[in-house]
XYZ file of C-alpha atoms in Angstrom:
126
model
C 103.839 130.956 73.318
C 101.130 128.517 73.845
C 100.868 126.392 77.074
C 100.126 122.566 76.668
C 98.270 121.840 79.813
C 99.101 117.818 81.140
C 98.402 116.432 84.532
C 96.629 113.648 86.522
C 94.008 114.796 88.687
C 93.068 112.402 91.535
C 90.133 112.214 93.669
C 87.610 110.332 95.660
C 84.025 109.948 94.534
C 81.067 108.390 95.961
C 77.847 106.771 94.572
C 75.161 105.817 97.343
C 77.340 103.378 99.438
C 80.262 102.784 96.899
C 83.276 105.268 96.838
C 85.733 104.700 93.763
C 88.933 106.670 92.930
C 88.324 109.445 90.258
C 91.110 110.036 87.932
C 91.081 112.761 85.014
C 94.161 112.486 82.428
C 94.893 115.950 80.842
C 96.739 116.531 77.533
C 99.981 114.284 76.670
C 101.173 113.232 79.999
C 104.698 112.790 81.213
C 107.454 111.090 83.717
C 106.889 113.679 86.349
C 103.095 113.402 86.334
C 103.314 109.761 87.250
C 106.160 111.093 89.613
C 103.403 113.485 91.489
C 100.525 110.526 91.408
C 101.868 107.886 92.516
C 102.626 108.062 95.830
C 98.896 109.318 95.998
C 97.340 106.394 94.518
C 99.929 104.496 96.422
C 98.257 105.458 99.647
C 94.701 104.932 98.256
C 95.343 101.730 97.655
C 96.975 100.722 101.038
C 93.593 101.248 102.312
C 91.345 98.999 100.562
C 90.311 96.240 101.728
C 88.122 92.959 100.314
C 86.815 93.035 96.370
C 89.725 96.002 95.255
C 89.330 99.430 94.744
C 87.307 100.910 91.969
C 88.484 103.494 89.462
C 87.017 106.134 87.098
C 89.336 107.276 84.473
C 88.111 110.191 82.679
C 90.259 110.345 79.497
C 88.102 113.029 77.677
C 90.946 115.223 77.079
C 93.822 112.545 77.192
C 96.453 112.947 74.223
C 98.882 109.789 75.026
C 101.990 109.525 77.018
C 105.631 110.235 76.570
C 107.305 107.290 76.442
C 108.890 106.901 79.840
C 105.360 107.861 81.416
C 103.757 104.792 78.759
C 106.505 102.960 81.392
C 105.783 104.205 84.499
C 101.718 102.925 83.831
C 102.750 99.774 83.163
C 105.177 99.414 86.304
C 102.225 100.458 88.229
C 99.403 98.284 86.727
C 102.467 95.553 87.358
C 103.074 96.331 90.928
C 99.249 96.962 91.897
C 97.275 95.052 89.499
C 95.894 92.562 91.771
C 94.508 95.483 93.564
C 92.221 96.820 91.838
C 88.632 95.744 91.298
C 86.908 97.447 88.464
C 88.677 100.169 86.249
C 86.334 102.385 84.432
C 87.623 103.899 81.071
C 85.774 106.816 78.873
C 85.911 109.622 76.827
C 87.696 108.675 73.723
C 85.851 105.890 72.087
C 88.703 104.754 69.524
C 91.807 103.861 71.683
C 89.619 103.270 74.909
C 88.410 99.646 74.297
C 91.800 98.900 73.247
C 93.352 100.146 76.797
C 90.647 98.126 78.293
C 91.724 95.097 76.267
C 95.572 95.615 77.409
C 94.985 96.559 80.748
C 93.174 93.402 81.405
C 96.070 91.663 81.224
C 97.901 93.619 84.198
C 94.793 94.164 86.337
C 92.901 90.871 88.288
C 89.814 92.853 88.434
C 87.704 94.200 85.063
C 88.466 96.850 83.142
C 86.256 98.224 80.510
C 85.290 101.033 78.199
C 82.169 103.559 77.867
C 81.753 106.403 75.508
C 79.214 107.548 78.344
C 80.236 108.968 81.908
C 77.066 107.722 83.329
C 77.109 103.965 82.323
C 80.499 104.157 83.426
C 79.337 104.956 87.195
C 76.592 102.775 86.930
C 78.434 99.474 85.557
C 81.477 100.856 88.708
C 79.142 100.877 91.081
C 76.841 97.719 90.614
């Protein structure tokens, strides 16, 4: 028997003077992951004040979503789009600039793609 290993991992990074949420996105992830994250991202967000809070999403080893989790993202970019200021997306270059398309219509801030981890954190922190 072979394990599938899914998951959000959440955590909080810092570049010189500008902290951002880190977020990696493991395997084919489900209802329950979104179940464990939220009320974690939840609480980031609470706490951010003035332009919105900044996000890394490291989807490297991403595989999709089951359908009700596919749900669950867009009830949270719904709820807490207007609270987020940039949204940094990379690690799989084909479906990646079409999130970023899609999730510019839920999010007020910019969202955008990188095949590179570094211009990611560059571009996120300017």
């Amino acid at each position: 028997m072979t394990m599938q290993q899914h998951g959000l991992t959440l955590g909080l990074a810092r570049v010189n003077d500008v902290s951002f949420i880190s977020i990696k996105a493991v395997g084919r992830l489900s209802h329950e992951d979104y179940l464990a994250i939220t009320p974690m991202l939840e609480a980031a967000l609470s706490r951010v004040e003035g332009r919105g809070m900044r996000v890394l999403l490291d989807a490297r080893e991403l595989e999709g979503w089951e359908l009700r989790a596919a749900w669950d993202d867009l009830k949270l970019g719904l709820k807490h789009g207007s609270e987020f200021g940039k949204i940094a997306l990379y690690g799989q270059p084909g479906w990646q600039t079409l999130a970023a398309q899609v999730g510019n219509w839920f999010i007020s801030g910019e969202v955008k793609a990188f095949d590179d981890e570094a211009a990611a954190i560059d571009w996120l922190t300017e």
